Structures are given as structure tokens and as C-alpha cells.
CSV table of C-alpha atoms in Angstrom, one decimal:
chain,number,residue,atom,x,y,z
A,49,MET,CA,180.3,229.0,35.7
A,50,ALA,CA,180.0,225.4,36.8
A,51,SER,CA,176.9,223.4,37.7
A,52,ASP,CA,175.4,220.1,38.4
A,53,GLY,CA,178.1,217.6,39.5
A,54,TRP,CA,180.5,220.2,39.3
A,55,SER,CA,180.6,224.1,40.9
A,56,GLY,CA,182.8,227.4,40.8
A,57,ASN,CA,184.7,229.0,38.5
A,58,GLU,CA,186.2,227.0,35.8
A,59,ALA,CA,189.2,227.5,33.0
A,60,THR,CA,187.9,227.9,29.7
A,61,SER,CA,190.5,225.3,28.6
A,62,GLY,CA,192.5,222.4,30.0
A,63,THR,CA,191.3,219.3,31.8
A,64,PHE,CA,189.3,218.2,35.3
A,65,THR,CA,189.7,215.7,37.0
A,66,THR,CA,186.6,214.1,39.3
A,67,GLY,CA,188.0,211.5,41.0
A,68,ASP,CA,186.5,207.5,41.4
A,69,LEU,CA,182.7,207.9,40.5
A,70,ASN,CA,180.0,205.7,42.3
A,71,ALA,CA,177.0,206.8,39.7
A,72,SER,CA,176.1,208.2,36.3
A,73,THR,CA,176.7,212.4,36.9
A,74,THR,CA,175.9,215.7,34.6
A,75,TYR,CA,178.5,218.4,34.2
A,76,THR,CA,177.0,221.6,32.9
A,77,LEU,CA,178.9,224.9,31.9
A,78,THR,CA,177.9,228.1,31.4
A,79,CYS,CA,180.0,230.7,29.5
A,80,THR,CA,179.2,234.7,30.0
A,81,GLY,CA,180.7,237.1,27.9
A,82,SER,CA,180.2,240.8,26.4
A,83,GLY,CA,177.7,238.5,23.6
A,84,GLY,CA,175.8,237.1,26.5
A,85,SER,CA,176.1,233.4,27.8
A,86,GLY,CA,175.6,229.6,26.5
A,87,SER,CA,175.8,226.4,28.1
A,88,ALA,CA,176.7,222.7,27.2
A,89,SER,CA,176.3,219.7,29.3
A,90,VAL,CA,177.8,216.1,29.6
A,91,ILE,CA,176.7,213.0,31.2
A,92,VAL,CA,179.3,210.9,32.0
A,93,ALA,CA,177.8,207.8,32.6
A,94,VAL,CA,178.8,204.6,35.0
A,95,SER,CA,178.1,201.1,34.2
A,96,GLY,CA,174.7,199.6,36.0
A,97,ALA,CA,174.2,202.8,37.5
A,98,THR,CA,171.9,205.8,36.8
A,99,THR,CA,172.5,209.4,37.1
A,100,GLY,CA,171.8,211.0,40.7
A,101,PRO,CA,173.1,210.2,43.9
A,102,VAL,CA,173.6,206.6,44.9
A,103,PRO,CA,171.1,205.7,47.5
A,104,THR,CA,172.5,204.3,50.6
A,105,PRO,CA,170.9,200.3,51.3
A,106,THR,CA,169.0,200.0,54.3
A,107,PRO,CA,170.8,196.9,55.6
A,108,THR,CA,167.6,193.8,56.1
A,109,PRO,CA,167.5,193.0,60.4
A,110,THR,CA,168.5,189.5,61.1
A,111,PRO,CA,165.8,187.9,62.9
A,112,THR,CA,165.9,185.8,66.0
A,113,PRO,CA,165.5,182.2,64.6
A,114,THR,CA,162.9,180.4,65.4
A,115,PRO,CA,164.5,176.9,66.4
A,116,THR,CA,162.3,174.3,64.1
A,117,PRO,CA,160.6,171.3,64.8
A,118,VAL,CA,162.1,167.9,64.0
A,119,THR,CA,160.5,164.7,63.7
A,120,SER,CA,162.2,161.7,66.7
A,121,THR,CA,164.3,159.5,65.5
A,122,GLY,CA,163.1,156.5,67.1
A,123,THR,CA,167.0,156.5,69.2
A,124,VAL,CA,165.4,158.6,71.9
A,125,TRP,CA,165.7,156.6,75.7
A,126,GLN,CA,162.9,154.7,76.7
A,127,PRO,CA,162.6,153.9,79.9
A,128,ALA,CA,161.0,150.1,80.9
A,129,GLU,CA,157.4,150.2,82.0
A,130,ASN,CA,158.3,148.7,85.2
A,131,VAL,CA,161.3,151.3,86.1
A,132,GLU,CA,162.4,152.2,89.7
A,133,TRP,CA,162.5,155.6,90.6
A,134,GLN,CA,163.6,158.7,92.4
A,135,TRP,CA,162.6,162.3,92.0
A,136,GLU,CA,165.0,164.9,94.3
A,137,ILE,CA,164.7,168.3,92.9
A,138,ASP,CA,165.1,170.0,96.8
A,139,HIS,CA,168.5,170.5,96.5
A,140,PRO,CA,171.9,169.3,94.4
A,141,LEU,CA,171.9,165.4,94.2
A,142,SER,CA,174.4,163.2,96.3
A,143,THR,CA,175.2,160.2,95.2
A,144,ALA,CA,176.8,159.1,98.4
A,145,SER,CA,173.2,159.6,100.3
A,146,ALA,CA,171.7,157.0,100.4
A,147,ALA,CA,168.7,159.3,101.9
A,148,ASP,CA,169.3,161.3,98.0
A,149,MET,CA,169.2,157.8,96.2
A,150,GLY,CA,166.5,156.2,97.5
A,151,THR,CA,168.7,153.0,98.5
A,152,GLY,CA,167.9,150.5,100.7
A,153,VAL,CA,163.6,150.9,101.7
A,154,THR,CA,161.6,148.0,101.7
A,155,ALA,CA,158.4,148.2,99.3
A,156,TYR,CA,154.9,148.0,100.4
A,157,ASN,CA,154.8,144.4,98.3
A,158,GLY,CA,157.2,142.9,100.6
A,159,ASP,CA,160.6,143.4,98.3
A,160,THR,CA,163.3,144.6,99.5
A,161,ALA,CA,167.0,146.5,98.4
A,162,PRO,CA,168.7,146.0,95.9
A,163,ALA,CA,165.5,145.0,93.7
A,164,THR,CA,163.6,148.5,95.1
A,165,ASN,CA,166.9,150.5,94.7
A,166,PRO,CA,165.8,153.2,92.0
A,167,SER,CA,167.5,153.0,88.3
A,168,VAL,CA,165.8,156.3,87.2
A,169,TYR,CA,166.6,159.8,88.7
A,170,ASP,CA,165.0,162.8,88.4
A,171,ILE,CA,166.8,165.9,89.1
A,172,ASP,CA,166.7,169.9,89.1
A,173,ALA,CA,168.3,170.7,85.9
A,174,ILE,CA,170.5,174.0,87.3
A,175,LEU,CA,170.9,173.0,90.8
A,176,ASN,CA,173.1,169.8,89.5
A,177,PRO,CA,176.2,169.9,87.3
A,178,ALA,CA,177.4,167.3,84.4
A,179,SER,CA,179.9,165.7,86.8
A,180,THR,CA,176.2,164.5,88.9
A,181,VAL,CA,174.9,163.5,85.0
A,182,SER,CA,178.0,161.3,84.6
A,183,ALA,CA,178.1,159.9,88.3
A,184,LEU,CA,175.0,158.6,87.8
A,185,HIS,CA,176.0,156.6,84.5
A,186,ALA,CA,178.9,155.4,85.7
A,187,LEU,CA,176.4,153.4,88.4
A,188,GLY,CA,174.5,152.5,85.0
A,189,ASP,CA,171.5,154.8,86.3
A,190,HIS,CA,169.4,157.2,84.1
A,191,ALA,CA,168.4,160.7,84.6
A,192,ILE,CA,166.0,163.2,84.0
A,193,CYS,CA,166.3,166.6,83.4
A,194,TYR,CA,163.8,168.7,85.6
A,195,ILE,CA,162.4,172.1,83.8
A,196,GLU,CA,159.9,174.3,84.0
A,197,VAL,CA,158.0,175.4,80.8
A,198,GLY,CA,155.1,176.8,81.2
A,199,THR,CA,156.0,179.2,84.3
A,200,ALA,CA,159.2,180.8,85.3
A,201,GLY,CA,160.5,181.4,88.5
A,202,ASN,CA,163.5,184.4,89.2
A,203,TYR,CA,165.1,181.6,91.7
A,204,TYR,CA,168.6,181.6,89.8
A,205,SER,CA,171.3,184.1,88.8
A,206,ALA,CA,173.1,183.9,85.5
A,207,ALA,CA,176.1,183.0,86.9
A,208,ASP,CA,174.2,179.7,88.3
A,209,GLU,CA,172.8,179.0,85.0
A,210,GLY,CA,175.9,179.4,83.3
A,211,THR,CA,174.6,182.2,80.9
A,212,ALA,CA,175.0,185.8,80.0
A,213,THR,CA,171.5,186.6,81.0
A,214,SER,CA,169.2,184.2,83.4
A,215,TYR,CA,166.3,182.8,81.4
A,216,TYR,CA,163.8,184.4,83.8
A,217,ALA,CA,165.5,188.1,82.5
A,218,GLN,CA,165.1,186.9,79.1
A,219,LEU,CA,161.3,185.6,79.5
A,220,SER,CA,160.9,189.3,81.0
A,221,ALA,CA,162.7,191.3,78.5
A,222,ASP,CA,160.7,189.8,76.1
A,223,GLY,CA,157.2,190.2,77.2
A,224,ASP,CA,156.3,187.0,77.8
A,225,LEU,CA,155.9,186.9,81.8
A,226,GLY,CA,152.3,186.5,83.0
A,227,THR,CA,150.5,186.3,86.1
A,228,LYS,CA,151.8,184.8,89.3
A,229,LEU,CA,151.5,181.4,89.7
A,230,SER,CA,149.4,181.0,93.5
A,231,GLY,CA,151.8,179.8,96.1
A,232,TYR,CA,154.9,180.1,94.1
A,233,PRO,CA,157.1,182.6,93.4
A,234,GLU,CA,156.9,182.1,89.5
A,235,ASN,CA,154.9,183.7,86.7
A,236,PHE,CA,153.3,182.0,84.0
A,237,LEU,CA,154.9,181.9,80.6
A,238,ASN,CA,152.8,183.1,77.3
A,239,ILE,CA,153.4,179.6,75.3
A,240,ASN,CA,152.1,181.3,72.0
A,241,SER,CA,155.3,183.3,71.8
A,242,SER,CA,157.9,182.2,69.3
A,243,THR,CA,160.6,184.1,72.1
A,244,THR,CA,158.8,181.8,75.2
A,245,VAL,CA,159.5,178.8,72.6
A,246,SER,CA,163.4,179.8,71.4
A,247,ILE,CA,164.2,180.9,75.2
A,248,ILE,CA,162.7,177.1,76.7
A,249,GLU,CA,164.7,175.2,74.2
A,250,SER,CA,168.0,177.2,74.9
A,251,MET,CA,167.4,176.0,78.2
A,252,ILE,CA,166.9,172.1,77.4
A,253,GLN,CA,170.3,172.5,75.4
A,254,GLN,CA,172.1,174.3,78.0
A,255,GLN,CA,171.0,172.4,81.1
A,256,CYS,CA,169.8,169.2,79.8
A,257,LYS,CA,171.6,168.4,76.6
A,258,ALA,CA,174.7,169.6,77.2
A,259,LYS,CA,175.3,168.0,80.7
A,260,GLY,CA,174.5,164.9,79.2
A,261,PHE,CA,171.2,163.7,80.8
A,262,ASP,CA,168.8,161.2,79.3
A,263,GLY,CA,165.4,162.6,79.3
A,264,VAL,CA,163.5,166.1,80.5
A,265,GLU,CA,160.9,166.1,82.9
A,266,THR,CA,158.2,169.5,81.5
A,267,ASP,CA,156.9,170.7,84.5
A,268,LEU,CA,153.9,172.7,84.3
A,269,ASP,CA,153.0,171.7,80.9
A,270,GLU,CA,148.9,171.9,81.1
A,271,THR,CA,148.4,175.7,81.5
A,272,PHE,CA,145.5,175.8,79.0
A,273,GLY,CA,142.7,176.7,79.7
A,274,ASN,CA,143.3,178.2,83.8
A,275,ASN,CA,144.1,174.8,84.3
A,276,GLU,CA,146.6,175.8,87.0
A,277,GLY,CA,146.0,179.6,87.7
A,278,SER,CA,144.7,182.5,85.5
A,279,THR,CA,147.7,182.8,83.2
A,280,GLY,CA,147.1,186.3,82.0
A,281,PHE,CA,147.2,185.1,78.6
A,282,THR,CA,144.7,183.3,76.1
A,283,ILE,CA,145.6,179.8,76.1
A,284,THR,CA,143.7,177.0,74.6
A,285,GLN,CA,144.7,173.0,74.5
A,286,ALA,CA,145.2,173.4,70.8
A,287,ASN,CA,147.7,175.8,71.8
A,288,GLU,CA,148.9,173.9,74.5
A,289,GLU,CA,149.1,170.6,72.1
A,290,THR,CA,151.1,172.6,69.7
A,291,TYR,CA,153.7,173.9,71.9
A,292,LEU,CA,154.4,170.6,73.6
A,293,THR,CA,154.8,168.9,70.1
A,294,THR,CA,157.6,171.9,69.1
A,295,LEU,CA,159.1,171.1,72.7
A,296,ALA,CA,159.2,167.2,72.4
A,297,ASN,CA,160.2,167.6,68.8
A,298,TYR,CA,162.7,169.6,69.5
A,299,MET,CA,164.1,167.3,72.5
A,300,HIS,CA,164.0,163.7,70.1
A,301,GLY,CA,166.0,165.8,67.5
A,302,ILE,CA,168.7,166.4,69.9
A,303,GLY,CA,168.3,162.6,71.2
A,304,LEU,CA,166.5,163.3,74.5
A,305,ALA,CA,163.4,161.7,75.8
A,306,TRP,CA,159.8,163.7,76.8
A,307,ILE,CA,158.9,162.5,80.4
A,308,SER,CA,155.4,164.6,80.4
A,309,LYS,CA,154.1,165.7,83.6
A,310,ASP,CA,150.2,165.7,84.8
A,311,LEU,CA,148.5,165.7,81.7
A,312,SER,CA,145.8,164.0,83.4
A,313,ASP,CA,144.7,166.4,85.7
A,314,THR,CA,143.4,168.2,83.1
A,315,GLY,CA,140.5,165.7,83.4
A,316,ILE,CA,140.6,165.6,79.4
A,317,GLN,CA,141.0,162.4,77.9
A,318,SER,CA,141.7,163.8,74.7
A,319,PHE,CA,144.8,165.5,75.9
A,320,VAL,CA,146.3,162.8,77.4
A,321,SER,CA,145.4,160.9,74.4
A,322,ASP,CA,147.0,163.5,71.9
A,323,MET,CA,150.3,163.6,73.8
A,324,GLU,CA,150.9,160.0,74.6
A,325,PRO,CA,152.7,159.2,71.2
A,326,LEU,CA,155.4,161.7,71.7
A,327,ALA,CA,155.8,161.2,75.7
A,328,GLN,CA,158.2,158.4,76.5
A,329,ALA,CA,156.7,158.5,80.4
A,330,MET,CA,154.8,160.5,82.2
A,331,ILE,CA,154.9,161.7,85.9
A,332,ASP,CA,151.4,162.0,87.6
A,333,GLU,CA,151.1,164.0,90.7
A,334,GLN,CA,148.2,162.9,93.1
A,335,ALA,CA,146.0,160.9,90.4
A,336,ASN,CA,145.4,158.2,92.3
A,337,GLN,CA,144.2,160.9,95.5
A,338,TYR,CA,142.1,162.9,92.5
A,339,SER,CA,140.9,159.6,90.4
A,340,THR,CA,142.2,160.8,87.2
A,341,ILE,CA,144.8,157.8,87.0
A,342,ASN,CA,141.9,156.0,84.7
A,343,LEU,CA,142.7,158.4,82.4
A,344,ASP,CA,146.6,157.1,82.0
A,345,ASN,CA,145.4,153.7,80.4
A,346,VAL,CA,146.8,155.0,77.2
A,347,PHE,CA,150.0,155.1,78.3
A,348,LEU,CA,150.0,151.7,80.1
A,349,ALA,CA,148.6,150.7,76.3
A,350,ALA,CA,151.7,152.1,74.9
A,351,LYS,CA,153.9,150.0,77.6
A,352,LYS,CA,155.4,153.3,78.9
A,353,PRO,CA,155.8,153.7,82.2
A,354,ILE,CA,152.8,155.8,84.7
A,355,LEU,CA,155.2,157.0,87.6
A,356,ASP,CA,152.9,157.8,90.1
A,357,ALA,CA,153.8,160.5,92.6
A,358,GLU,CA,151.9,160.5,95.8
A,359,TYR,CA,152.1,162.8,98.9
A,360,SER,CA,150.8,162.9,102.5
A,361,PRO,CA,147.4,162.6,103.4
A,362,GLU,CA,148.1,159.6,101.0
A,363,THR,CA,149.2,156.5,102.4
A,364,LEU,CA,151.1,153.4,100.4
A,365,ALA,CA,147.8,151.4,101.9
A,366,LYS,CA,145.8,153.8,99.8
A,367,PHE,CA,147.3,153.4,96.0
A,368,CYS,CA,149.7,150.6,95.8
A,369,THR,CA,147.2,147.7,95.5
A,370,TYR,CA,146.0,149.6,92.4
A,371,ASP,CA,149.1,151.0,91.2
A,372,ASN,CA,150.9,147.5,91.7
A,373,ALA,CA,148.1,145.3,89.8
A,374,ASN,CA,148.0,147.8,86.9
A,375,ASP,CA,152.0,148.0,86.4
A,376,ILE,CA,152.0,151.4,87.4
A,377,ASP,CA,155.3,152.7,89.4
A,378,GLY,CA,153.6,154.4,92.5
A,379,VAL,CA,155.6,156.2,95.4
A,380,LEU,CA,155.0,158.0,98.4
A,381,PHE,CA,157.3,161.8,98.6
A,382,PRO,CA,157.5,164.2,100.9
A,383,VAL,CA,156.1,167.2,99.1
A,384,ASN,CA,159.4,169.3,99.4
A,385,LEU,CA,160.9,166.2,97.3
A,386,ASN,CA,164.5,166.4,99.3
A,387,GLY,CA,165.1,162.6,98.8
A,388,PRO,CA,162.9,159.8,101.1
A,389,ARG,CA,160.7,158.0,99.4
A,390,GLN,CA,158.9,154.9,100.2
A,391,VAL,CA,157.9,152.8,97.4
A,392,CYS,CA,154.9,150.5,96.2
A,393,ARG,CA,157.0,147.6,94.6
């Protein structure tokens, strides 16, 4: 009677073929007769293996890669300190429209076109195709890519974004969405999450770098301490600085400038000062209206542009004298940023 590595009744003479063996195996044969029974065993050894069955290896899961931050090479675009700029994110920019392009205006100080015509355009990342960026470059202008990095709204489909799954859906599936941003159909993001970082970096690559933009405006980049409202997460200034440093290094590593946003509206000088070395410029909304413009002096000292966006009820007379005296690029915009602009200089 055969047992262990084989079974059943076997002949008392002849051969037995096992087939290919993957492990060392014991074969036992027991013979029984009128005089009793006896057993004998033999181990057929397989080099590098042990007796017994070979366990099925458990595959090691492949982790989702988190992009490694890189240090700026110093080759990214640095806007001039006194640059003329246009901010139009309400609809796709038409380079054939004077209103969209913000051209032909007379400044508060009396300057006229073409001196007042913009050379930098801040436009929406998703709404505008690569051909619009190319058209701006052909005109000798630079293009800034507007994205949100502290909140996400379900504004666009995957088809709009040219992705298999929309960024909002990706962030939602990963549990990275927090409470609603007051006044907007957007949710705060958990900026401490590695998946948030990965998805935002993918957006920067796919919508900004791939389309040929020169820099990236990061909207809602100061949500720490519930500065923009209760986020649903615990986010400290240190968390925010880590997040923005990671994103800035990523942008620089793929050749894009970082245009920071509203750093001064936190009222915290250390935050503005800590971020300035990484940023190539700052867009600052209502900094004159709410008297936070003085926190931007670190950008002025570094000869980096302050792009001051003011809205009604402000008028040019209320802020242009200060902005022009301090080499700040002040513009009065309609709040929906749909094209018209009134400039200080």
C-alpha cells in the first residue's frame, strides 16, 4: 500500500514515475502478507526545496507612487516686477476679443495702450486648450494656469478634463473631500493626504505642463486654521507650508513657475515670508481693501511681482496711488473675472 507522496495499491516490482517535482517528497510503501507487514520510505530530494508542499507566495501589493518633491533648478519663468496682467477665468479666453484680452485701456496714471496691454494671462486650466496657450505665446505673452489646490468642485466631467475619471471623483473616492466651502459648490481638501497631493500633481502635469503653460496659480492655498472656513480636517500652518512646498517643488521640477495666491489674507507674516522664496509671484485679492498689502513687502524686497486684484466697492482712486508708488501691479476687476479690467498704470 502506497502512502505519503503516493497512494493506492502498487505492484511489488517495476517502476513508478512521479512526473516533475517542485518539492522534496517522501514515498512510503507498506507490504502486508501472512507473516505480517513491513514499511519502507524514501525521500526524493529536490535541490533548494524542503519536504512538504510548496506554499503559494503572497504577492506584494504595489503601492500608489507619491511623486518625490524636487528642488527648483532656477530655470523656471520669473515674471518681471512691473508686469501688466489679465485675469480671465469665467469662460474660455478668446484671443480675438479685446475685452477678453484686456487691451486698449487707459490707466489711472494716464498711461495708454499699448503700454497698458497685458503680457501675462491668468486663465482657467480646464476651459482653455493647448492651442490657446500657443496663441498667447505666438503673441509674445506668457500664460498662467489657474487651478484649485485647497478645494475641489464638481464642475467638469472626465471628458472635459481628458481623464478616465474626473479629479473631483478621484478625490471623492479616496476620501479626501471635507466640508463645503461657503458660497461655492466646492469641498475643502485634506491637504495632509498623500492621495490629494498625487491627484493635484497629476492635474498640474495634465492640464498645465502638457498644455504648455508657463506657471501655475494655486487658488485656496491658505485653508489652514479654518482661514477660509471650517474644512472638516485639522490643518496647521506647518501642514500648509509642507503641502505648498511639495507642490512648488513639483512645479519647478517640471519647469513651471509657482504663482501663489492670497497668502497675506491670513494676516500671518511668517506664512508669507516662509513661502516667498519658493514663489515667483503672488496674486493678492482685496489686499488694499482689507489692509493686508503691507505683508507682501517680502515679495517687493525680492523684486517679485505683486498682482493686486481689487473689486467693487473699491475704485482706482482708493488704491492706485499706493500701488503705483510701491511698484505693485494693481487692477480693478469685476468679481466674476470675465474680461474687463481697469488698471493703475
